[in-house]
């Protein structure tokens, strides 16, 4: 199995950070390959930064960075630009997606530039509003862009680093980058695969769901306009 970089975005995660990184280190060490964990916080106002720095001092496989402004896309750009390995796997810090995604996606990156973990296709324990929100977004993307994939949330996605470098201009500051990159890969006929993932996510979101919805639809319309005006 190839070495990989696991990316974790964190915003105000002081309650779970040490525990989850500890769990991850145990799991990743069992895979018997080289790995690193890159954690990026932006704008956290609790003790996430102190804890992240402490964890990075204790474990040589963990790197921690902080940026001043919020936005998962911003954090991801920093994370992949600091990565040591060619396979980049993005997981939410609460590890709500089943960890088996890491091993599966790392293998699938041999033949694909992008692996999408899809909650709708697997067992999902999520609130009804969030399930509904994901379903409406899926139909909107299908109608506007003709893409048949179902999950464009950042968590549980994996990328080849050369693909990210080629298309880094499509990584926006927030969360539209997953849709943008999926569309670009489909347009260029790069290999993409979507696989079901089990997801257990009952905690309140770190995102403001109203702003998040606005930003997602804004991103979708922006992509459509760029397609119409030949700017992709
Ligand atoms: N670096 C960074 N991480 C963030 C930011 N906002 C949220 N996150 C992280 O993004 C991950 C996902 O956040 P959650 O609150 O679990 O999101 P969610 O609403 O469950 O998202 P879905 O799984 O897409 O439904 C967590 O690791 C958060 O700490 C941010 O502005 N910057
Ligand atoms: Mg979550």
CSV table of C-alpha atoms and ligand atoms in Angstrom, one decimal:
chain,number,residue,atom,x,y,z
A,1,UNK,CA,0.0,0.0,0.0
A,2,UNK,CA,1.3,3.4,-0.9
A,3,UNK,CA,2.2,6.1,1.7
A,4,UNK,CA,-0.5,8.7,2.2
A,5,UNK,CA,-1.3,12.1,3.8
A,6,UNK,CA,-4.4,12.2,5.9
A,7,UNK,CA,-5.9,15.7,6.1
A,8,UNK,CA,-8.1,16.9,9.0
A,9,UNK,CA,-9.7,20.3,9.0
A,10,UNK,CA,-10.5,21.6,12.5
A,11,UNK,CA,-12.6,24.4,13.9
A,12,UNK,CA,-13.2,24.6,17.6
A,13,UNK,CA,-12.5,20.9,18.2
A,14,UNK,CA,-10.9,21.0,21.7
A,15,UNK,CA,-13.3,18.5,23.1
A,16,UNK,CA,-12.4,15.7,20.6
A,17,UNK,CA,-9.1,16.5,19.0
A,18,UNK,CA,-6.7,14.5,21.2
A,19,UNK,CA,-9.0,11.5,21.4
A,20,UNK,CA,-9.7,11.4,17.7
A,21,UNK,CA,-6.1,11.8,16.6
A,22,UNK,CA,-5.1,9.1,19.2
A,23,UNK,CA,-7.7,6.8,17.6
A,24,UNK,CA,-6.5,7.6,14.1
A,25,UNK,CA,-2.8,7.0,15.0
A,26,UNK,CA,-3.7,3.5,16.3
A,27,UNK,CA,-5.7,2.7,13.2
A,28,UNK,CA,-3.2,4.1,10.7
A,29,UNK,CA,-0.3,2.4,12.3
A,30,UNK,CA,-2.1,-0.9,11.8
A,31,UNK,CA,-2.1,-0.3,8.0
A,32,UNK,CA,1.6,-0.9,7.8
A,33,UNK,CA,2.6,1.8,5.4
A,34,UNK,CA,4.1,5.3,5.9
A,35,UNK,CA,1.6,8.1,6.6
A,36,UNK,CA,1.4,11.6,8.0
A,37,UNK,CA,-1.6,13.5,9.5
A,38,UNK,CA,-1.9,17.1,8.6
A,39,UNK,CA,-4.3,19.1,10.8
A,40,UNK,CA,-5.2,22.7,9.8
A,41,UNK,CA,-7.3,25.0,12.0
A,42,UNK,CA,-8.5,28.4,10.9
A,43,UNK,CA,-10.1,30.8,13.1
A,44,UNK,CA,-10.6,28.5,16.1
A,45,UNK,CA,-11.4,30.4,19.2
A,46,UNK,CA,-11.1,27.6,21.8
A,47,UNK,CA,-8.0,25.6,22.8
A,48,UNK,CA,-7.8,23.7,19.5
A,49,UNK,CA,-4.5,25.5,18.5
A,50,UNK,CA,-2.8,24.8,21.8
A,51,UNK,CA,-3.9,21.1,21.6
A,52,UNK,CA,-2.9,20.8,18.0
A,53,UNK,CA,0.6,22.1,18.6
A,54,UNK,CA,1.0,19.8,21.6
A,55,UNK,CA,-0.1,16.7,19.6
A,56,UNK,CA,2.3,17.7,16.8
A,57,UNK,CA,5.2,18.0,19.3
A,58,UNK,CA,4.5,14.5,20.7
A,59,UNK,CA,4.0,12.7,17.4
A,60,UNK,CA,6.4,13.0,14.5
A,61,UNK,CA,3.8,11.9,12.0
A,62,UNK,CA,1.5,14.8,12.9
A,63,UNK,CA,1.9,18.3,11.5
A,64,UNK,CA,-0.3,21.2,12.7
A,65,UNK,CA,-0.9,24.5,11.1
A,66,UNK,CA,-3.2,27.4,11.8
A,67,UNK,CA,-4.5,30.2,9.6
A,68,UNK,CA,-6.3,33.4,10.7
A,69,UNK,CA,-9.4,33.2,8.5
A,70,UNK,CA,-12.2,30.6,8.4
A,71,UNK,CA,-13.0,28.3,5.5
A,72,UNK,CA,-12.3,24.6,5.0
A,73,UNK,CA,-11.1,25.2,1.4
A,74,UNK,CA,-8.4,27.6,2.7
A,75,UNK,CA,-7.3,25.0,5.2
A,76,UNK,CA,-7.2,22.2,2.6
A,77,UNK,CA,-5.0,24.3,0.2
A,78,UNK,CA,-2.6,24.8,3.0
A,79,UNK,CA,-2.8,21.1,4.0
A,80,UNK,CA,-2.1,19.7,0.6
A,81,UNK,CA,0.6,22.2,-0.2
A,82,UNK,CA,2.4,21.0,2.9
A,83,UNK,CA,1.8,17.3,2.2
A,84,UNK,CA,4.7,14.9,1.8
A,85,UNK,CA,2.9,12.1,-0.1
A,86,UNK,CA,1.0,11.8,-3.4
A,87,UNK,CA,-2.3,10.4,-2.0
A,88,UNK,CA,-4.3,12.9,0.0
A,89,UNK,CA,-7.2,11.7,2.1
A,90,UNK,CA,-9.6,14.2,3.6
A,91,UNK,CA,-11.6,13.1,6.8
A,92,UNK,CA,-13.7,15.2,9.2
A,93,UNK,CA,-12.1,15.5,12.6
A,94,UNK,CA,-15.0,13.8,14.4
A,95,UNK,CA,-14.2,10.7,12.3
A,96,UNK,CA,-17.9,10.4,11.6
A,97,UNK,CA,-17.2,8.5,8.4
A,98,UNK,CA,-16.1,4.9,8.7
A,99,UNK,CA,-12.3,4.7,8.9
A,100,UNK,CA,-12.3,1.9,6.3
A,101,UNK,CA,-12.6,4.7,3.7
A,102,UNK,CA,-8.9,5.5,4.3
A,103,UNK,CA,-7.6,2.1,3.2
A,104,UNK,CA,-10.1,1.7,0.4
A,105,UNK,CA,-9.6,5.1,-1.1
A,106,UNK,CA,-5.8,4.9,-0.8
A,107,UNK,CA,-6.0,1.8,-3.0
A,108,UNK,CA,-8.5,3.3,-5.4
A,109,UNK,CA,-6.2,6.3,-5.9
A,110,UNK,CA,-3.9,4.0,-7.9
A,111,UNK,CA,-6.4,4.2,-10.8
A,112,UNK,CA,-8.5,7.3,-10.0
A,113,UNK,CA,-7.6,10.9,-9.4
A,114,UNK,CA,-10.6,11.4,-7.1
A,115,UNK,CA,-12.5,9.1,-4.7
A,116,UNK,CA,-15.8,10.3,-3.4
A,117,UNK,CA,-17.1,8.7,-0.2
A,118,UNK,CA,-20.9,8.9,-0.5
A,119,UNK,CA,-23.0,8.9,2.6
A,120,UNK,CA,-26.4,8.6,0.8
A,121,UNK,CA,-25.2,5.3,-0.7
A,122,UNK,CA,-24.1,3.8,2.6
A,123,UNK,CA,-25.5,3.5,6.1
A,124,UNK,CA,-26.0,6.9,7.4
A,125,UNK,CA,-27.0,8.0,10.9
A,126,UNK,CA,-27.6,11.8,10.3
A,127,UNK,CA,-30.4,14.2,11.1
A,128,UNK,CA,-33.3,14.4,8.6
A,129,UNK,CA,-32.6,18.1,7.7
A,130,UNK,CA,-29.0,17.3,6.7
A,131,UNK,CA,-30.1,14.2,4.7
A,132,UNK,CA,-32.7,16.3,3.0
A,133,UNK,CA,-30.2,19.1,2.3
A,134,UNK,CA,-27.7,16.7,0.7
A,135,UNK,CA,-30.5,15.1,-1.4
A,136,UNK,CA,-31.7,18.5,-2.8
A,137,UNK,CA,-28.2,19.5,-3.6
A,138,UNK,CA,-27.6,16.3,-5.4
A,139,UNK,CA,-30.6,16.9,-7.6
A,140,UNK,CA,-29.6,20.5,-8.2
A,141,UNK,CA,-26.1,19.4,-9.3
A,142,UNK,CA,-27.6,16.7,-11.6
A,143,UNK,CA,-30.0,19.2,-13.2
A,144,UNK,CA,-27.5,22.0,-13.7
A,145,UNK,CA,-24.2,20.2,-14.3
A,146,UNK,CA,-25.3,16.7,-15.4
A,147,UNK,CA,-23.1,15.1,-12.8
A,148,UNK,CA,-24.4,11.9,-11.3
A,149,UNK,CA,-22.4,11.7,-8.2
A,150,UNK,CA,-24.2,12.2,-4.9
A,151,UNK,CA,-21.9,13.5,-2.2
A,152,UNK,CA,-20.0,16.8,-2.5
A,153,UNK,CA,-19.4,17.4,1.2
A,154,UNK,CA,-15.7,17.7,2.0
A,155,UNK,CA,-15.4,14.8,4.4
A,156,UNK,CA,-14.4,11.3,3.2
A,157,UNK,CA,-12.9,12.3,-0.2
A,158,UNK,CA,-9.5,11.4,-1.5
A,159,UNK,CA,-7.3,13.0,-4.2
A,160,UNK,CA,-4.1,12.5,-6.1
A,161,UNK,CA,-1.9,15.4,-5.4
A,162,UNK,CA,-0.8,16.0,-9.0
A,163,UNK,CA,-4.6,16.4,-9.8
A,164,UNK,CA,-4.9,18.9,-7.0
A,165,UNK,CA,-1.9,20.8,-8.2
A,166,UNK,CA,-3.1,21.0,-11.7
A,167,UNK,CA,-6.5,22.3,-10.7
A,168,UNK,CA,-5.7,24.3,-7.5
A,169,UNK,CA,-7.5,27.4,-8.9
A,170,UNK,CA,-10.8,25.5,-8.4
A,171,UNK,CA,-10.2,25.1,-4.6
A,172,UNK,CA,-12.4,27.9,-3.2
A,173,UNK,CA,-12.0,29.1,0.4
A,174,UNK,CA,-15.1,27.3,1.6
A,175,UNK,CA,-16.7,23.9,0.5
A,176,UNK,CA,-17.5,24.3,-3.2
A,177,UNK,CA,-14.1,22.8,-4.2
A,178,UNK,CA,-15.4,19.2,-4.0
A,179,UNK,CA,-18.0,19.9,-6.6
A,180,UNK,CA,-15.6,22.1,-8.7
A,181,UNK,CA,-12.9,19.4,-8.7
A,182,UNK,CA,-15.4,16.6,-9.5
A,183,UNK,CA,-16.8,18.6,-12.5
A,184,UNK,CA,-13.3,19.4,-13.8
A,185,UNK,CA,-12.2,15.7,-13.5
A,186,UNK,CA,-15.4,14.6,-15.3
A,187,UNK,CA,-14.9,17.2,-18.0
A,188,UNK,CA,-11.2,16.2,-18.6
A,189,UNK,CA,-12.3,12.5,-18.5
A,190,UNK,CA,-10.1,11.8,-15.5
A,191,UNK,CA,-11.0,8.7,-13.6
A,192,UNK,CA,-13.4,9.3,-10.6
A,193,UNK,CA,-15.0,6.7,-8.4
A,194,UNK,CA,-17.8,7.1,-5.8
A,195,UNK,CA,-18.1,4.5,-3.1
A,196,UNK,CA,-20.6,4.1,-0.3
A,197,UNK,CA,-19.5,5.0,3.2
A,198,UNK,CA,-21.1,4.4,6.6
A,199,UNK,CA,-21.5,7.7,8.5
A,200,UNK,CA,-22.5,8.3,12.1
A,201,UNK,CA,-22.9,12.0,12.6
A,202,UNK,CA,-25.3,13.2,15.2
A,203,UNK,CA,-23.4,16.1,16.7
A,204,UNK,CA,-24.3,19.7,15.9
A,205,UNK,CA,-22.5,21.0,12.8
A,206,UNK,CA,-19.5,23.3,13.1
A,207,UNK,CA,-20.9,25.1,10.0
A,208,UNK,CA,-23.6,27.7,10.1
A,209,UNK,CA,-26.0,25.6,8.0
A,210,UNK,CA,-27.7,28.7,6.4
A,211,UNK,CA,-24.4,30.2,5.3
A,212,UNK,CA,-23.2,26.9,4.2
A,213,UNK,CA,-26.3,26.3,2.0
A,214,UNK,CA,-25.9,29.8,0.5
A,215,UNK,CA,-22.2,29.3,-0.2
A,216,UNK,CA,-22.9,25.8,-1.8
A,217,UNK,CA,-25.6,27.2,-4.2
A,218,UNK,CA,-23.5,30.2,-4.9
A,219,UNK,CA,-20.6,27.8,-5.8
A,220,UNK,CA,-22.9,25.7,-8.0
A,221,UNK,CA,-24.3,28.7,-9.9
A,222,UNK,CA,-20.7,30.1,-10.3
A,223,UNK,CA,-19.6,26.9,-11.8
A,224,UNK,CA,-22.6,26.9,-14.2
A,225,UNK,CA,-21.8,30.4,-15.3
A,226,UNK,CA,-18.2,29.6,-15.9
A,227,UNK,CA,-19.3,26.6,-18.0
A,228,UNK,CA,-21.8,28.7,-20.0
A,229,UNK,CA,-19.2,31.4,-20.7
A,230,UNK,CA,-16.4,28.9,-21.5
A,231,UNK,CA,-14.3,29.8,-18.5
A,232,UNK,CA,-13.5,26.3,-17.4
B,1,LIG,N1,-10.1,24.3,9.2
B,1,LIG,C1,-11.4,24.4,9.3
B,1,LIG,N2,-12.2,23.4,9.6
B,1,LIG,C2,-13.5,23.6,9.7
B,1,LIG,C3,-14.1,24.8,9.5
B,1,LIG,N3,-15.5,24.6,9.7
B,1,LIG,C4,-15.7,23.3,10.0
B,1,LIG,N4,-14.5,22.7,10.0
B,1,LIG,C5,-14.2,21.2,10.2
B,1,LIG,O1,-14.8,20.5,9.2
B,1,LIG,C6,-15.2,19.2,9.6
B,1,LIG,C7,-16.6,19.0,9.4
B,1,LIG,O2,-17.4,19.7,10.3
B,1,LIG,P1,-18.8,19.2,10.9
B,1,LIG,O3,-19.3,20.2,11.8
B,1,LIG,O4,-18.6,17.8,11.3
B,1,LIG,O5,-19.6,19.3,9.5
B,1,LIG,P2,-21.0,18.6,9.1
B,1,LIG,O6,-22.0,19.6,9.2
B,1,LIG,O7,-21.1,17.3,9.9
B,1,LIG,O8,-20.7,18.3,7.6
B,1,LIG,P3,-21.3,17.2,6.7
B,1,LIG,O9,-20.6,15.9,7.2
B,1,LIG,O10,-20.9,17.6,5.4
B,1,LIG,O11,-22.8,17.2,7.0
B,1,LIG,C8,-14.8,19.2,11.1
B,1,LIG,O12,-13.5,18.5,11.2
B,1,LIG,C9,-14.7,20.6,11.5
B,1,LIG,O13,-13.9,20.9,12.6
B,1,LIG,C10,-13.3,25.9,9.2
B,1,LIG,O14,-13.7,27.0,9.0
B,1,LIG,N5,-11.9,25.7,9.1
B,2,LIG,MG1,-19.8,16.1,10.8
